[in-house]
Short mmCIF file of C-alpha atoms in Angstrom, two decimals:
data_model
loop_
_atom_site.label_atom_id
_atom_site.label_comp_id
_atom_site.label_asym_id
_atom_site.label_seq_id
_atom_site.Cartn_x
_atom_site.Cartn_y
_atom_site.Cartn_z
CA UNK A 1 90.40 19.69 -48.12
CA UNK A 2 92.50 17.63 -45.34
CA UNK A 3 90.76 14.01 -44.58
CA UNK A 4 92.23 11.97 -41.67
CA UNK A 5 92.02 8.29 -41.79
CA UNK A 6 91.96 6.55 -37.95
CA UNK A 7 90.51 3.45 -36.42
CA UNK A 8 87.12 4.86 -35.94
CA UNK A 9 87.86 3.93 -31.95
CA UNK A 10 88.24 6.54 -29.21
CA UNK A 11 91.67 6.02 -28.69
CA UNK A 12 92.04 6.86 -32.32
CA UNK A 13 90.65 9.50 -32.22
CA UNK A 14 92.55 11.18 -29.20
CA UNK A 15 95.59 10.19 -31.79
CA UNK A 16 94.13 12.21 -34.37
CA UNK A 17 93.64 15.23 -31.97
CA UNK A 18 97.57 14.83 -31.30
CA UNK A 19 98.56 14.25 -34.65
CA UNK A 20 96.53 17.28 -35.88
CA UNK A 21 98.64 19.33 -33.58
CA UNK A 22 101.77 17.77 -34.00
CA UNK A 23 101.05 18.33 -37.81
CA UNK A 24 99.91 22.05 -37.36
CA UNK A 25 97.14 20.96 -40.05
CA UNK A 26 92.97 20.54 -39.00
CA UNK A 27 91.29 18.38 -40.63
CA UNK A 28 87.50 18.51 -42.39
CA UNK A 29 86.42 15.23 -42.34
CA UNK A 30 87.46 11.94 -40.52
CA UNK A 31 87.11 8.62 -42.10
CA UNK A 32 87.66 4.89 -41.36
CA UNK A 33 90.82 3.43 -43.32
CA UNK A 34 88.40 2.07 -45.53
CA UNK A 35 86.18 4.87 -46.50
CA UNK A 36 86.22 6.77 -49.70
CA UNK A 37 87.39 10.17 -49.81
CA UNK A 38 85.35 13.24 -50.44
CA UNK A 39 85.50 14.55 -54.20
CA UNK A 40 87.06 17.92 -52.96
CA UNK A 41 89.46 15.86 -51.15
CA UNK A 42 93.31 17.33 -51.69
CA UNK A 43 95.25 15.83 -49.05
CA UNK A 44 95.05 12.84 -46.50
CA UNK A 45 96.56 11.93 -43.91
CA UNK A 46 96.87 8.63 -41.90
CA UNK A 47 96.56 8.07 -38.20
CA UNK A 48 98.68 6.07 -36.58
CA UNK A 49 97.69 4.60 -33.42
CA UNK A 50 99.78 4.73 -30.48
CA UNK A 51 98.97 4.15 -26.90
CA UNK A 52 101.31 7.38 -25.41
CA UNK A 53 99.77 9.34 -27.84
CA UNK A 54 96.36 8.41 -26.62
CA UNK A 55 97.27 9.06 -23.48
CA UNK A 56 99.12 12.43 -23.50
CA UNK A 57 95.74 13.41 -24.83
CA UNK A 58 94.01 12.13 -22.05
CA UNK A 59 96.14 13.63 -19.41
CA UNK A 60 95.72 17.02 -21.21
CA UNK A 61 92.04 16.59 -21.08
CA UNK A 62 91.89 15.79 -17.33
CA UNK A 63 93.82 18.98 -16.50
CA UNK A 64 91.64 21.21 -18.95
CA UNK A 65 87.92 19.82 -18.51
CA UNK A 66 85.67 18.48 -15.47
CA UNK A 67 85.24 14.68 -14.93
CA UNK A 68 81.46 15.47 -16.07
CA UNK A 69 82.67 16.89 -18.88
CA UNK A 70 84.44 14.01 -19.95
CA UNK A 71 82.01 11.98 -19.84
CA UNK A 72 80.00 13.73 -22.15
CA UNK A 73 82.02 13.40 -24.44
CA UNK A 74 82.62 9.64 -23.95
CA UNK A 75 78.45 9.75 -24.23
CA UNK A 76 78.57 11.67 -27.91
CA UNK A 77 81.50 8.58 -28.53
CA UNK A 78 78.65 6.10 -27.55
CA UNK A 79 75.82 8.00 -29.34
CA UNK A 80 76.66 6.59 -32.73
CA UNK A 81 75.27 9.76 -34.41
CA UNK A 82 76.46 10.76 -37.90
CA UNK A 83 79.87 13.09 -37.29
CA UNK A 84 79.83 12.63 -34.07
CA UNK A 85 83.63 12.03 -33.62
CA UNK A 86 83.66 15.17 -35.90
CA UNK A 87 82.12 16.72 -32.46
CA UNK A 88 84.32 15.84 -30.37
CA UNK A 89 87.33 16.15 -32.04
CA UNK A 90 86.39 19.96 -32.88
CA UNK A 91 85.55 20.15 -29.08
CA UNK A 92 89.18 18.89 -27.82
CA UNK A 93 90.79 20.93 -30.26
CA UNK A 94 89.14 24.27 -29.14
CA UNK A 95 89.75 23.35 -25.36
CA UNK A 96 93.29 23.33 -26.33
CA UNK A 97 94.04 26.43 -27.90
CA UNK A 98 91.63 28.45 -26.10
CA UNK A 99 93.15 29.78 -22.72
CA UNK A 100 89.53 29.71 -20.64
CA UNK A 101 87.08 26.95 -20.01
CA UNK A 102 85.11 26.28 -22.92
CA UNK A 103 82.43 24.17 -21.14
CA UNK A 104 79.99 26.80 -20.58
CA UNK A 105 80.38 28.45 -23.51
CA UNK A 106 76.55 27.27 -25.25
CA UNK A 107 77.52 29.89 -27.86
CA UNK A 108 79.65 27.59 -29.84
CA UNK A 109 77.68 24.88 -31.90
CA UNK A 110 80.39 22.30 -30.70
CA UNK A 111 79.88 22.93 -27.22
CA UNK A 112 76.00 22.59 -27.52
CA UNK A 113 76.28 19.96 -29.56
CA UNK A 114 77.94 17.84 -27.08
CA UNK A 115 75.64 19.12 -24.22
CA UNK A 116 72.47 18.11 -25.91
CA UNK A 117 73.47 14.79 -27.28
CA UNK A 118 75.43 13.67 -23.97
CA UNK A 119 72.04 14.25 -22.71
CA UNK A 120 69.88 12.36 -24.72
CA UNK A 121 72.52 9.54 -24.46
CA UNK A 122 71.89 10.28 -20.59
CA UNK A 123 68.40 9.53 -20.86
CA UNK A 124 68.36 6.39 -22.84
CA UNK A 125 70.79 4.87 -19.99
CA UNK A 126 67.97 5.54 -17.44
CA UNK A 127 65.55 3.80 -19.37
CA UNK A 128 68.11 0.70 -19.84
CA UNK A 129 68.34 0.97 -15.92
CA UNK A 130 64.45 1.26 -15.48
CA UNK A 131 63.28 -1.11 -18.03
CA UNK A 132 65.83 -3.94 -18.43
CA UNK A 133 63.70 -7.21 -17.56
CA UNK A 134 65.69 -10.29 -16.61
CA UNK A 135 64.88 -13.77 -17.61
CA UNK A 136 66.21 -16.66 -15.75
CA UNK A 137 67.63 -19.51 -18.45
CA UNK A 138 69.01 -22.43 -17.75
CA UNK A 139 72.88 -23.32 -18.92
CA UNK A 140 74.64 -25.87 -18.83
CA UNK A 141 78.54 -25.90 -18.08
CA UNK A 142 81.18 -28.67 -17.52
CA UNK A 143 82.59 -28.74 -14.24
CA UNK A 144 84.63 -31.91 -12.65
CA UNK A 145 83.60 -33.74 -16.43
CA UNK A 146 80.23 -33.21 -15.37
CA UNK A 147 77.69 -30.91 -16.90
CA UNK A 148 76.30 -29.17 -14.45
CA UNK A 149 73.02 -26.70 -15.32
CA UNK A 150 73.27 -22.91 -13.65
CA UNK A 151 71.30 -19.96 -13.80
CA UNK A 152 71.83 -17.00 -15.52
CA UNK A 153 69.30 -13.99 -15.38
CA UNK A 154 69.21 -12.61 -19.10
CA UNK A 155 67.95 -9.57 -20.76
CA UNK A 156 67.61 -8.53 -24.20
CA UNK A 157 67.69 -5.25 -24.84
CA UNK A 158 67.91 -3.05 -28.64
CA UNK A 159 68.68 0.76 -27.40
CA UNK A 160 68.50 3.92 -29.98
CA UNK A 161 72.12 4.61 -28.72
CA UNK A 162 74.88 2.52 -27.43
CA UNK A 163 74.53 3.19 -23.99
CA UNK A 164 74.54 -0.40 -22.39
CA UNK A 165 78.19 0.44 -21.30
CA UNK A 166 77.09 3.26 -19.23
CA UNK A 167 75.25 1.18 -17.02
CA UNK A 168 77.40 -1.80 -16.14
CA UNK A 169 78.72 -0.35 -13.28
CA UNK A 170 74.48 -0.07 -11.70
CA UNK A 171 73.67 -3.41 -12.90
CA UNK A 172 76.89 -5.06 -11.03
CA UNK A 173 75.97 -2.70 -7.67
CA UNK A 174 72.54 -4.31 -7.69
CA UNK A 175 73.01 -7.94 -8.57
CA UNK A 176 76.01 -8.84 -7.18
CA UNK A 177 74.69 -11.87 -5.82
CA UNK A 178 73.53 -13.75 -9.22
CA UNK A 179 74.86 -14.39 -12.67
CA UNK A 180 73.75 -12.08 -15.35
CA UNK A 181 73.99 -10.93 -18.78
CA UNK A 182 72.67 -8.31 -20.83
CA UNK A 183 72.83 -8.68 -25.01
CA UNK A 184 72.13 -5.36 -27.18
CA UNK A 185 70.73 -7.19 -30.26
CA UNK A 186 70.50 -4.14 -32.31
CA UNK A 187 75.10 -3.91 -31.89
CA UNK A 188 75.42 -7.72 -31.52
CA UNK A 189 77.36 -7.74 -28.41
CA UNK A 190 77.00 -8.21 -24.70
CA UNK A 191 78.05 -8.09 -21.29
CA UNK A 192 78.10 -11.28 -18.65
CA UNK A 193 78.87 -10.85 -15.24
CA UNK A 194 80.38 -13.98 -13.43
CA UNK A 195 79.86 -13.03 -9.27
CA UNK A 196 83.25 -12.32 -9.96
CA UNK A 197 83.99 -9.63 -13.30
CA UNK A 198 82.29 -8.27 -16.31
CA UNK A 199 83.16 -9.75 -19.58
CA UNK A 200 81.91 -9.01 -23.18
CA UNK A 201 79.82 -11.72 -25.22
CA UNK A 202 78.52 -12.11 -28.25
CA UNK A 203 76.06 -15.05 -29.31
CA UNK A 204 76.82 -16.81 -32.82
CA UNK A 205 75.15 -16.53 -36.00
CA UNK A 206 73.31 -20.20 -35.74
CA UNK A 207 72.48 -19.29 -31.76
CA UNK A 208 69.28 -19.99 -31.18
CA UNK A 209 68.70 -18.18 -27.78
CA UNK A 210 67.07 -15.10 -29.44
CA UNK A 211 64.48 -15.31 -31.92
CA UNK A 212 61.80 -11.93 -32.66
CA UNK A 213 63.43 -10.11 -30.00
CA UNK A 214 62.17 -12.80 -27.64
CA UNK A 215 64.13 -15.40 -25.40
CA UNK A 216 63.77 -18.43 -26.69
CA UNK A 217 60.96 -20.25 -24.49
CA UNK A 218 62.97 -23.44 -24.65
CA UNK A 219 65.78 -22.49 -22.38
CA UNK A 220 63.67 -20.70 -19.87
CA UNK A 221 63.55 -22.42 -16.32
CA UNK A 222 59.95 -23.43 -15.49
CA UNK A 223 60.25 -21.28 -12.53
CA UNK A 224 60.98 -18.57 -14.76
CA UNK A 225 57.79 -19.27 -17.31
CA UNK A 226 55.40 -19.74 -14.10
CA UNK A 227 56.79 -16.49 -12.63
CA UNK A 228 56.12 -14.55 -15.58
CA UNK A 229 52.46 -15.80 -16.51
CA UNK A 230 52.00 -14.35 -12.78
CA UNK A 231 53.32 -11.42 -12.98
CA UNK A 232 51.10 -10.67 -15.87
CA UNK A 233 48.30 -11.06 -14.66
CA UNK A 234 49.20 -9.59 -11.37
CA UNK A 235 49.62 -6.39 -13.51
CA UNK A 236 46.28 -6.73 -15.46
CA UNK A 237 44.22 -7.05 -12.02
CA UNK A 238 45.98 -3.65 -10.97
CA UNK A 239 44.96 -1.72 -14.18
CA UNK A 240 42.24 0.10 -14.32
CA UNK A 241 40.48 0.06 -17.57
CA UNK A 242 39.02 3.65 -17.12
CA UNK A 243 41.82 5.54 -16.79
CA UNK A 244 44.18 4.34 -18.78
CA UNK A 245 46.17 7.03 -20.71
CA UNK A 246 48.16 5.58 -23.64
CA UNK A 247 49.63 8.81 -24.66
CA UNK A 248 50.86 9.28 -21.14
CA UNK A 249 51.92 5.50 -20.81
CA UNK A 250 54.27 5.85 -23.88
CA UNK A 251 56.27 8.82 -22.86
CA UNK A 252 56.71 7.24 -19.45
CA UNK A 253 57.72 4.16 -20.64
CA UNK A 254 58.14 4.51 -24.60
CA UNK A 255 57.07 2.04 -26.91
CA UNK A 256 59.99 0.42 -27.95
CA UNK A 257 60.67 -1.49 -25.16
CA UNK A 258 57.68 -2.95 -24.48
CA UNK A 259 58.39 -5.88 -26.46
CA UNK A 260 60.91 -6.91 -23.64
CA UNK A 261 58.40 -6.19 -20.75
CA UNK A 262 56.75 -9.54 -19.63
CA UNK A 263 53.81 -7.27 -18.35
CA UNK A 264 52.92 -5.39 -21.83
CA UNK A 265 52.61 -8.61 -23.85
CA UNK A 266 49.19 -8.04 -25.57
CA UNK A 267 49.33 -4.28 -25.80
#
């Protein structure tokens, strides 16, 4: 049995895809360099990282596959599941060495595999993009050796898969005009957007800015706290007691994200 050791990054994993052919050798399991090897493991083999090997890959890949086939398998990347870089590096392999298109072949497990979860990836970025509330807080940054308070509209957000990449490009489209960031809790990392470019963030251990999966109240703008108790009940005069449908409620908007929804407190 043939274990490859890589980065666990996409770029590694493009290297392994190489170095598998390079090496004439396929192997059954890929690990991170610090992983323990299978019990049936005979031989290992490590992957060395290297950007033109990355992208010889990638320049294969654009001649062989669709642009929407790509990005399914940058989605089964970003799904997180168990094996899925297993998936995907079966998948590349069998687009090389088979002389037709392998996209529409549903037949193979592989190539279903990376239809179906590509899709549910799909769906949880449309339900970042529909249910992503934004808080206004107030920060305060040095400028001229004065500290100055600005702005920033922040969400919190804790998807099933890693998809908060996938929509960067939709939130920046929308609100170009204002400061904004969006912070996965569940993966510990963020984006900010500056009127100007998209950066990653990531709060420290003793920041108190999140607490329960809530904003901290404390660094909400007044505006912000009035606005919300508002919209609230705005949305309670609208409901109609009698025909409200839970069960239809939660697959329209599931569950999980209420807790970020200033309009479902209480429910």
């Amino acid at each position: 049995m043939l274990v490859f050791y890589y980065d666990k990054t996409f770029e590694g994993l493009f290297c392994a895809v190489f170095d598998a052919f390079k090496l004439k050798k396929m192997p059954e399991s890929l690990l991170a360099q610090d992983e323990v090897a299978p019990l049936f493991a005979t031989e290992s083999h490590h992957v060395e990282i290297r950007n033109n090997k990355y992208e010889r890959v990638q320049a294969a890949l654009k001649k062989k596959l669709s642009k929407i086939t790509r990005q399914q398998l940058v989605n089964v990347w970003l799904s997180e599941l168990p094996d899925s870089d297993l998936i995907i590096f079966r998948y590349v392999c069998k687009v090389f060495r088979s002389p037709h298109s392998i996209e529409t072949d549903f037949a193979d497990p592989d190539v279903l595999a990376v239809r179906e979860i590509s899709r549910k990836v799909s769906k949880e970025r449309e339900y970042l993009m529909q249910f992503v509330r934004f808080n206004v807080i107030e920060n305060f940054v040095t400028k001229a050796d004065k500290e100055v308070k600005e702005k920033i509209y922040f969400a919190v957000i804790a998807p099933l898969y890693n998809a908060l990449p996938l929509t960067l490009n939709f939130f920046k489209d929308r609100y170009a005009d204002q400061k904004w960031a969006i912070y996965d809790e569940k993966r510990q990392y963020g984006y900010l957007y500056d009127l100007e470019r998209i950066k990653r963030i990531s709060l420290g251990d003793k920041n108190d800015l999140i607490i329960d999966s809530q904003i901290n109240q404390e660094y909400l703008s007044p505006d912000e706290v009035i606005f919300q108790t508002m919209w609230y009940r705005y949305c309670e005069a609208l409901t109609i007691k009698e025909r409200i449908n839970p069960k239809l409620q939660r697959q329209q908007m599931p569950k999980r994200f209420w807790q970020y929804l200033p309009e479902m407190k209480n429910r």
